[in-house]
Coordinates of C-alpha atoms in Angstrom, one line a residue:
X1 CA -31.4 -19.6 -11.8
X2 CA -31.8 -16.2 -13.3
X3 CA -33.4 -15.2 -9.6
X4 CA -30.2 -16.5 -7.7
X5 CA -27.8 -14.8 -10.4
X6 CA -29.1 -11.6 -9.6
X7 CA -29.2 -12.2 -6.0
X8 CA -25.5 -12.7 -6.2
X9 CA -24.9 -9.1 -8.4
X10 CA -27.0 -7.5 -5.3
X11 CA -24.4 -9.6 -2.8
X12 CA -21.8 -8.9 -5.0
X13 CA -22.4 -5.1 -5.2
X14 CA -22.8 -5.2 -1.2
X15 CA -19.7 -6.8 -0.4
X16 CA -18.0 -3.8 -2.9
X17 CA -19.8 -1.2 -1.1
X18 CA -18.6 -2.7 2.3
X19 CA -15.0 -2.7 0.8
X20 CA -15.3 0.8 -0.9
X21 CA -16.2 2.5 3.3
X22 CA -13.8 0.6 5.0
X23 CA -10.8 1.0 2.4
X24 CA -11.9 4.6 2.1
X25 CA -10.3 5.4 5.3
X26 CA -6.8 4.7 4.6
X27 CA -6.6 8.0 1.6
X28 CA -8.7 10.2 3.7
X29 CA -6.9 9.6 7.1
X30 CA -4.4 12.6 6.6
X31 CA -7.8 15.1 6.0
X32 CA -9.3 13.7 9.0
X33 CA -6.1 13.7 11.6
X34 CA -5.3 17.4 10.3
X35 CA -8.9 18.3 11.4
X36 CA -9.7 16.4 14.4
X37 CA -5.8 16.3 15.8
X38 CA -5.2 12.3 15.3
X39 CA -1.7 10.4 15.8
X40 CA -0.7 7.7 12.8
X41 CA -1.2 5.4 16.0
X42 CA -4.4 6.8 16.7
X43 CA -5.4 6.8 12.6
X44 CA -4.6 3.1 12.7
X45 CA -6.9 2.4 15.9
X46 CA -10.0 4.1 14.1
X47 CA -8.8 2.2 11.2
X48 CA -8.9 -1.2 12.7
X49 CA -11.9 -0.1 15.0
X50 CA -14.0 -2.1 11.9
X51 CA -12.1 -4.9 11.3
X52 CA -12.2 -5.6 15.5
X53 CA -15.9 -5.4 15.4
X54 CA -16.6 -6.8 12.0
X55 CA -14.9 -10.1 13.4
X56 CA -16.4 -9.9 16.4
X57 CA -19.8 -10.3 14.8
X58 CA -19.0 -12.9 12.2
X59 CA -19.7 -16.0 13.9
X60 CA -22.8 -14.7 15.4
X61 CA -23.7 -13.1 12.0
X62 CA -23.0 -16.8 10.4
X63 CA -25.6 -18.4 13.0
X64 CA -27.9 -15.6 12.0
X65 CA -27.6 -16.4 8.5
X66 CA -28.1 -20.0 8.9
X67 CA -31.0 -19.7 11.1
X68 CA -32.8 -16.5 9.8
X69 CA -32.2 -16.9 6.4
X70 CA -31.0 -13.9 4.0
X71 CA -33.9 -12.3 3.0
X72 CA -34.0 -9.7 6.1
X73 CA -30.4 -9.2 7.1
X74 CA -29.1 -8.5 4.3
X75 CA -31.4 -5.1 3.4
X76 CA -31.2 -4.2 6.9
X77 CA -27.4 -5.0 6.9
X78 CA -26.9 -2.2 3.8
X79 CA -29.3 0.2 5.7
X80 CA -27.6 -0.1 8.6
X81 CA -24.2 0.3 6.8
X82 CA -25.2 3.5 5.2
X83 CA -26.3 5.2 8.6
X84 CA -22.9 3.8 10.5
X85 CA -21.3 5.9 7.3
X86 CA -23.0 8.8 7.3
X87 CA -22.8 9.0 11.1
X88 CA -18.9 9.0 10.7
X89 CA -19.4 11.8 8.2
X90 CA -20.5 14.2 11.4
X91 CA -18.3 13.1 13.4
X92 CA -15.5 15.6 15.6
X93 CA -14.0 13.4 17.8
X94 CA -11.4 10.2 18.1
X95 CA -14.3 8.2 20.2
X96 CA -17.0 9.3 17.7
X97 CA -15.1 8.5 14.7
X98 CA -13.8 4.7 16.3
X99 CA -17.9 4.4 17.4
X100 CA -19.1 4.8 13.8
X101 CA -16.4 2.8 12.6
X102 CA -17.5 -0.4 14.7
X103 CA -20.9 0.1 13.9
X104 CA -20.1 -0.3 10.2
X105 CA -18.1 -3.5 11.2
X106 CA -21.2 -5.0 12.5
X107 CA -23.1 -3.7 9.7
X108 CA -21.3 -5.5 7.0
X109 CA -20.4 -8.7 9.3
X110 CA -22.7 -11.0 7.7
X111 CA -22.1 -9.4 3.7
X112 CA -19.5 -12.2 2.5
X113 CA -20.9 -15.3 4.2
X114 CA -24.4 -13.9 3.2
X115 CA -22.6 -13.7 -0.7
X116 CA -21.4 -17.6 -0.2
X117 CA -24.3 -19.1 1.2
X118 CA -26.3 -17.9 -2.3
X119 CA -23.6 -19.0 -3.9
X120 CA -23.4 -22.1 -2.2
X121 CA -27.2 -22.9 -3.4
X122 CA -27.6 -21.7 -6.9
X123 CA -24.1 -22.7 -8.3
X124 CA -22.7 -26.0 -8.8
X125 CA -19.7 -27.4 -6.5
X126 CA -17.3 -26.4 -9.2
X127 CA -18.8 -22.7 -9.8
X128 CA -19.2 -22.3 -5.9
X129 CA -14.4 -21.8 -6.2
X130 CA -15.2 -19.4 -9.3
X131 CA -18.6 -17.6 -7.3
X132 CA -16.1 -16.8 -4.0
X133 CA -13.4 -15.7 -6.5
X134 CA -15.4 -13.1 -7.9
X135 CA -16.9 -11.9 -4.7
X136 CA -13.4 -11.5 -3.4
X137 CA -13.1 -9.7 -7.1
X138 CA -15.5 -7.5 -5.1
X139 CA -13.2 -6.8 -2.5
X140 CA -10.3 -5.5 -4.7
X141 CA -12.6 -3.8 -6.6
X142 CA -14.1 -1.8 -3.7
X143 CA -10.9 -1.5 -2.2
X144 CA -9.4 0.5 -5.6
X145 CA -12.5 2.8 -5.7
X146 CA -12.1 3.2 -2.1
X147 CA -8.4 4.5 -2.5
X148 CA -8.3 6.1 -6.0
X149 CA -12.0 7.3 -6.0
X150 CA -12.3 8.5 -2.4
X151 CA -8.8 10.2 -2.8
X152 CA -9.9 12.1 -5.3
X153 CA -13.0 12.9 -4.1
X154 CA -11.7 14.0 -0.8
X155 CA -9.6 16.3 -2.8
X156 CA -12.1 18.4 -4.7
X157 CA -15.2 18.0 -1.8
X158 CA -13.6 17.1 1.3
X159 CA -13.7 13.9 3.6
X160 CA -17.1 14.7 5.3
X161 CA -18.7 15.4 1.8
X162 CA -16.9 12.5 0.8
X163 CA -18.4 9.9 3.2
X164 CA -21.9 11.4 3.1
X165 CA -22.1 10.7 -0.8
X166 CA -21.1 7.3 -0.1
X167 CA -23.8 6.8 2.7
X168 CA -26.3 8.1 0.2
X169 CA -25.5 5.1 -2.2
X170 CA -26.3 2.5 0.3
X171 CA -29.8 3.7 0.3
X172 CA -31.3 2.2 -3.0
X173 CA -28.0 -1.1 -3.0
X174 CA -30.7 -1.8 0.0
X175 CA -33.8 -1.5 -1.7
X176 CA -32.2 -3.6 -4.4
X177 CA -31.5 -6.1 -1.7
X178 CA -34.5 -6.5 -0.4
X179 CA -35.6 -6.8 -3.4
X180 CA -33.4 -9.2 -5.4
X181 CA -33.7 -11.3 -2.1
X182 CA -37.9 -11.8 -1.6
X183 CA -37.6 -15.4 -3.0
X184 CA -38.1 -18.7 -0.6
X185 CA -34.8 -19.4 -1.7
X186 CA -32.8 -17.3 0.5
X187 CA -35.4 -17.4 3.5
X188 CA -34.5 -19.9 6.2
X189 CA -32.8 -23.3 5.2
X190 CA -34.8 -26.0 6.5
X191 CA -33.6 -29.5 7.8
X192 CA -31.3 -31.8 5.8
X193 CA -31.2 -35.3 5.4
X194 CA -27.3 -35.5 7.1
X195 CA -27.7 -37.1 9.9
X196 CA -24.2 -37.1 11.2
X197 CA -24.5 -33.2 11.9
X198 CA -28.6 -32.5 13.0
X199 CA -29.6 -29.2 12.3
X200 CA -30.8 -28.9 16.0
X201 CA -27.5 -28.9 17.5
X202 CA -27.0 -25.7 19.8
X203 CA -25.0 -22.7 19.0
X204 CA -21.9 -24.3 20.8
X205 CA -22.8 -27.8 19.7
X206 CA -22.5 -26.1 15.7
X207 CA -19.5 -24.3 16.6
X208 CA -18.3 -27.3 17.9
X209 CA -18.6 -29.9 15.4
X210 CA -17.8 -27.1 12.2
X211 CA -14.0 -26.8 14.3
X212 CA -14.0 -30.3 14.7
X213 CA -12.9 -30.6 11.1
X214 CA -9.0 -30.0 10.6
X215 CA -9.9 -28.5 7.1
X216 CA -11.5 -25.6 8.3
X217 CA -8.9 -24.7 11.0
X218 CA -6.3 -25.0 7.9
X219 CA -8.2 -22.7 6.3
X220 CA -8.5 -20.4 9.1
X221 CA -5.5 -19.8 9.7
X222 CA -4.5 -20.1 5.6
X223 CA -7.1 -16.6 5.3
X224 CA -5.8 -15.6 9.0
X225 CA -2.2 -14.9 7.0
X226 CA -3.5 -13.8 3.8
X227 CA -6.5 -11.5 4.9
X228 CA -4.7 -9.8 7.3
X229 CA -1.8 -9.1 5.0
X230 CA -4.9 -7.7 2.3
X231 CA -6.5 -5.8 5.4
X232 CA -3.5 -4.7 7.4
X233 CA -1.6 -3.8 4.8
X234 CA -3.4 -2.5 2.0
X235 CA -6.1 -1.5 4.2
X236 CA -3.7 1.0 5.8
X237 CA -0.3 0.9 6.3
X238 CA 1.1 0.0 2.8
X239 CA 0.6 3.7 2.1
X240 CA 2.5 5.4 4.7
X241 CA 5.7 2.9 3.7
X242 CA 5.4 4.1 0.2
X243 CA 5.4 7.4 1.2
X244 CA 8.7 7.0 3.3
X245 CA 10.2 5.8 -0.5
X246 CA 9.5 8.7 -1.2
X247 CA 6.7 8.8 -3.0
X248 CA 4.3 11.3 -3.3
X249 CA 0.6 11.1 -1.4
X250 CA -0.7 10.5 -5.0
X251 CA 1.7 8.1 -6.3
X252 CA 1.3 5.9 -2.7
X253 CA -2.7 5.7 -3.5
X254 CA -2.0 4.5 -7.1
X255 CA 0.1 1.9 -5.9
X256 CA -2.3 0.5 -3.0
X257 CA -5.0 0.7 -5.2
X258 CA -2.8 -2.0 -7.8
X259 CA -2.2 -4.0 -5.0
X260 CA -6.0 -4.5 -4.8
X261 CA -6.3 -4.7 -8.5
X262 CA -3.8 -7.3 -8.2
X263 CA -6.5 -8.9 -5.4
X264 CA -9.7 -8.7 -7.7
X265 CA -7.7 -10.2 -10.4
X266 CA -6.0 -13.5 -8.8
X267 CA -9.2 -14.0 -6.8
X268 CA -11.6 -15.2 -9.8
X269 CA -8.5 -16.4 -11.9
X270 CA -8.1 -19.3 -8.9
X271 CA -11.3 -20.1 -8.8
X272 CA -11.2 -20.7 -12.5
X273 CA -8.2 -23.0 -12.1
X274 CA -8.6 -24.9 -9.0
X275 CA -11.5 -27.0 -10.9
X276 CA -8.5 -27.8 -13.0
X277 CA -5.3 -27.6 -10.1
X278 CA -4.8 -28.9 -6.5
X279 CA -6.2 -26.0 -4.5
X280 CA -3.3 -27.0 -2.3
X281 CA -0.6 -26.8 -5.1
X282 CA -2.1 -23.1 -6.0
X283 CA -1.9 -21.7 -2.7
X284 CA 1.8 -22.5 -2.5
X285 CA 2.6 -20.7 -6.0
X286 CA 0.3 -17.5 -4.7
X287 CA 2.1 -17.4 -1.5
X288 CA 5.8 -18.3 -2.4
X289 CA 5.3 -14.9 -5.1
X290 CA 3.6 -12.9 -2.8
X291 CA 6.3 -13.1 -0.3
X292 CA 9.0 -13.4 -2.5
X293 CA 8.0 -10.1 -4.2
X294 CA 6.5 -8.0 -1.0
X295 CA 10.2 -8.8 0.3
X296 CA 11.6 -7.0 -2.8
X297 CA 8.8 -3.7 -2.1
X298 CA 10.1 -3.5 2.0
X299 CA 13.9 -3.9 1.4
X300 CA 15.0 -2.6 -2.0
X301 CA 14.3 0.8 -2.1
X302 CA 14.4 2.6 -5.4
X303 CA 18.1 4.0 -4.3
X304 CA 19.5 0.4 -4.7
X305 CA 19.0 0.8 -8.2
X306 CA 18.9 4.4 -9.3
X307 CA 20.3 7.7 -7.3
X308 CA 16.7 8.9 -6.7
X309 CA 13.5 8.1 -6.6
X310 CA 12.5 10.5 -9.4
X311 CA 14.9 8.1 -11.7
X312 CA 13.1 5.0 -10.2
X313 CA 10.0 4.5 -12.8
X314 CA 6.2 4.0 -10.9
X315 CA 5.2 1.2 -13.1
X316 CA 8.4 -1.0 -11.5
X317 CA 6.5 -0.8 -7.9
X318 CA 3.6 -0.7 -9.7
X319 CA 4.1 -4.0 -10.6
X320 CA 5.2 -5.2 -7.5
X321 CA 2.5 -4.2 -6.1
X322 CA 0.3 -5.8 -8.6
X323 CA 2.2 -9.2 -8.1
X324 CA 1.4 -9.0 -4.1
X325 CA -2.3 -8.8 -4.5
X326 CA -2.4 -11.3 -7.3
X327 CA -0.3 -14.2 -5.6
X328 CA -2.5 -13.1 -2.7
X329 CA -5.6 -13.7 -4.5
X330 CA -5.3 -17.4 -4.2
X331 CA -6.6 -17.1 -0.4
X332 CA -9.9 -17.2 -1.5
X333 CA -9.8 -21.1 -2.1
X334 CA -9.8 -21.4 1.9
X335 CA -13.3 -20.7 1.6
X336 CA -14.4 -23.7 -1.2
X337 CA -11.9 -26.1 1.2
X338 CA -13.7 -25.5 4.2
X339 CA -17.2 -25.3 3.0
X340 CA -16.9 -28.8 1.1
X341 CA -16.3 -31.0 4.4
X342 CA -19.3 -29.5 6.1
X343 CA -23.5 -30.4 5.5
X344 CA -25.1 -27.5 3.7
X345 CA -27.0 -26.0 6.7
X346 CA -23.9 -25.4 8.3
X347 CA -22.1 -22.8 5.4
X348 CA -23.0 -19.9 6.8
X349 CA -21.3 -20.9 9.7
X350 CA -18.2 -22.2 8.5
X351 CA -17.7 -19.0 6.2
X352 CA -18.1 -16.5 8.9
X353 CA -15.4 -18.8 10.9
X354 CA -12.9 -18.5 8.1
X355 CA -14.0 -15.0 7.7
X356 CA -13.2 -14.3 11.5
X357 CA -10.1 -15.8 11.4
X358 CA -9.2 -13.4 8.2
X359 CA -10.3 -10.4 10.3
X360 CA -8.9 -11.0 13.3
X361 CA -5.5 -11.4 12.2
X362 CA -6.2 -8.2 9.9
X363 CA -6.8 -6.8 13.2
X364 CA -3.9 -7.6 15.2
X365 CA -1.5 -6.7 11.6
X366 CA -3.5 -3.4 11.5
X367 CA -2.5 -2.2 14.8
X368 CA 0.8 -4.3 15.3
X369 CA 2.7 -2.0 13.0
X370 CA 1.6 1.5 14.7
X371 CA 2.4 -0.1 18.0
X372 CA 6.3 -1.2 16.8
X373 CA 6.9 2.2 15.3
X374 CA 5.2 3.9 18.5
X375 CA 7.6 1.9 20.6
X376 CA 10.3 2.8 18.5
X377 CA 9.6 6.3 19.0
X378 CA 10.3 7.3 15.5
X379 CA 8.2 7.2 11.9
X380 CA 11.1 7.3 9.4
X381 CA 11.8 4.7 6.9
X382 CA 13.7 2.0 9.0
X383 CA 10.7 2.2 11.7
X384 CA 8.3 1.5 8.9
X385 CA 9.8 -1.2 8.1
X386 CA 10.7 -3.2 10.9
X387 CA 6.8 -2.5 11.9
X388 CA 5.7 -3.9 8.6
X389 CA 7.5 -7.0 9.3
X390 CA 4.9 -8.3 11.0
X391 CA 2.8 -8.9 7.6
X392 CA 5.8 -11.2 6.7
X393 CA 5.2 -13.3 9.7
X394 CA 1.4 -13.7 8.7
X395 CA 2.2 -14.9 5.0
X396 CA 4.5 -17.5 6.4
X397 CA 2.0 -18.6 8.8
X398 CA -0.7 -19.3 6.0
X399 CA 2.1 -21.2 3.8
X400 CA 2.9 -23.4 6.7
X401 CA -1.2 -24.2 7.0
X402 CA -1.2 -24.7 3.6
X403 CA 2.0 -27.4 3.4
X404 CA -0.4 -29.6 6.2
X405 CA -3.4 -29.5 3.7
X406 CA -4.4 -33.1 2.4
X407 CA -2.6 -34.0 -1.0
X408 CA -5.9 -33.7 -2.7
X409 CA -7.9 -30.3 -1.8
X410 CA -9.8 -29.9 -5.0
X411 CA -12.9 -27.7 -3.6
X412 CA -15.5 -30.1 -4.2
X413 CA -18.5 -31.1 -1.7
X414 CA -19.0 -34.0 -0.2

């Protein structure tokens, strides 16, 4: 047991470090388009440059897992990670910048269905709901050190120095990998004793039978809404809309970075209570708040209430923001209710297909907003937020998967 815990600090700490490069973009992004001559359309294309690839690769990263085991990838996965980062810290030109960017996304494909699949096999069914909720923790977690720490750093050393410090790190959070990970435990999962699903089956043949179960498109399309809202949004685009409050470059990092505070806090907090609560039944409460109060953040600007923004107190967003990312921290529990209708040799899989799902649509709401307010031909306030819109549509999409959820959807394995 002790082994597999601190496997899953090692996973854990990857899936932070994944977080803390991709998220580090979004506070750097005005350094980088002032040097290299970028577009906010063209900042939000090398923005969602990972997230297109990082999908890309997570089915076949999931078969990978499943049939390779985790002792390998995993190391390599960091290393890899580490050069893609420090790559991007030479870079001088759009093409470069969107090259080193996929090559991270590939890099990290495999970190959070690597992360489930040990906590799949050295936690119970009930910890397995808590285990994903605190390796989502991870993602909030990286994603506030990616906004607040990077935006600070970028401040004092610059974006290149920046990102060449943080591909420094990756170099012993591999070592530690490899090394946390040398037990049989996480080598190569061998044959099970379900016989409905044979371990033989083919690539399509796995694929196949894993979609074949209506839970795990629910879930899909239940982190589809919510991980693109977490990705798209507070990946990128939530801090341009504060700024057109009014708010000041500082002040829009502060509040992104509660949004994923908000994230790393609901995340564990519903894995604790769904052993308790209908995983169904928590998902609507996260969802109806998080749309309710992202509502309030895109229509009610600080002038409904006050004259000016100076009169309009930072905690009050800072709270909205904090009530977004918690509500939105219930998405987690897609994982535990597609995992638990599925035989154990088919996890890595199924994760990775959730996972795709969640990037995918983080994708499409990364670029969808830059592509409205391009079309509008205009960046002010009103643009912004009829281009956020979009993030809106992808909530209500995930509630409505939600509603069609079985009664009963406590995240237990059958």
């Amino acid at each position: 047991m002790r082994t597999g815990v601190i496997a899953f600090v090692f996973a854990e700490l990857f899936v932070l470090y994944q977080l803390t490069a991709q998220t580090s973009y979004a506070p750097l992004h005005p350094l980088i388009a002032k040097e290299i001559g970028l577009t906010l359309l063209q900042s939000g294309v090398v923005s969602a440059s990972f997230l297109i690839s990082y999908g890309l690769f997570q089915i076949p990263g999931g078969l990978l897992l499943d049939r390779l085991g985790l002792r390998v990838l995993f190391p390599m996965g960091v290393l890899c990670s580490a050069l893609s980062i420090y790559f991007f810290s030479r870079s001088a030109t759009m093409l470069e910048l969107i090259a080193c960017r996929a090559c991270l996304g590939c890099a990290c494909s495999f970190s959070f269905a690597g992360l489930g699949m040990i906590a799949q096999r050295i936690f119970s069914p009930a910890g397995f709901a808590i285990a994903i909720g605190l390796g989502d923790s991870a993602l909030g977690i990286g994603g506030a050190i990616g906004e607040l720490g990077v935006d600070y750093s970028g401040e004092h050393i610059g974006w290149r120095q920046t990102m060449l410090v943080t591909a420094f790190i990756g170099v012993p959070l591999a070592i530690g990998c490899a090394w946390s990970l040398r037990n049989q435990l996480f080598g190569q999962l061998q044959d099970t004793n379900d016989n409905t699903i044979p371990a033989t089956l083919t690539i399509t043949r796995r694929i196949q039978s894993v979609l074949k179960k209506r839970e795990v498109i629910l879930a899909a399309l239940i982190y589809g809404g919510t991980c693109g809202m977490v990705m798209g949004f507070g990946g990128f685009w939530n801090i341009p809309l504060q700024e057109a409050w009014g708010w000041t470059p500082r002040q829009s990092v502060i509040l992104n970075s509660v949004f994923f505070i908000g994230t790393a806090i609901g995340a564990p907090i519903a894995g604790i209570l769904s052993a308790r609560i209908d995983a169904k039944k928590l998902l609507i409460v996260g969802l109806f708040i998080s749309i309710l109060s992202y509502f309030f953040d895109l229509m009610f600007p600080p002038q409904w209430i006050m004259t000016n923004v100076a009169d309009w107190p930072l905690w009050v967003d800072c709270v909205t923001m904090f009530i977004i990312g918690f509500g939105l921290g219930t998405s987690i529990l897609a994982f535990p209710i597609a995992t638990r209708v599925v035989a154990p040799h088919m996890v890595g899989l199924t994760i990775s297909i959730v996972n795709f799902s969640g990037i995918f649509f983080a994708s499409i709401l990364q670029v969808a907003p830059g592509v409205i307010i391009q079309g509008i031909h205009d960046t002010t306030l009103i643009a912004l937020q009829v281009g956020h819109s979009v993030f809106v549509l992808g909530m209500l999409m995930a509630l409505a998967a939600t509603l069609c959820l079985p009664s009963r959807t406590q995240p237990t394995r059958t």
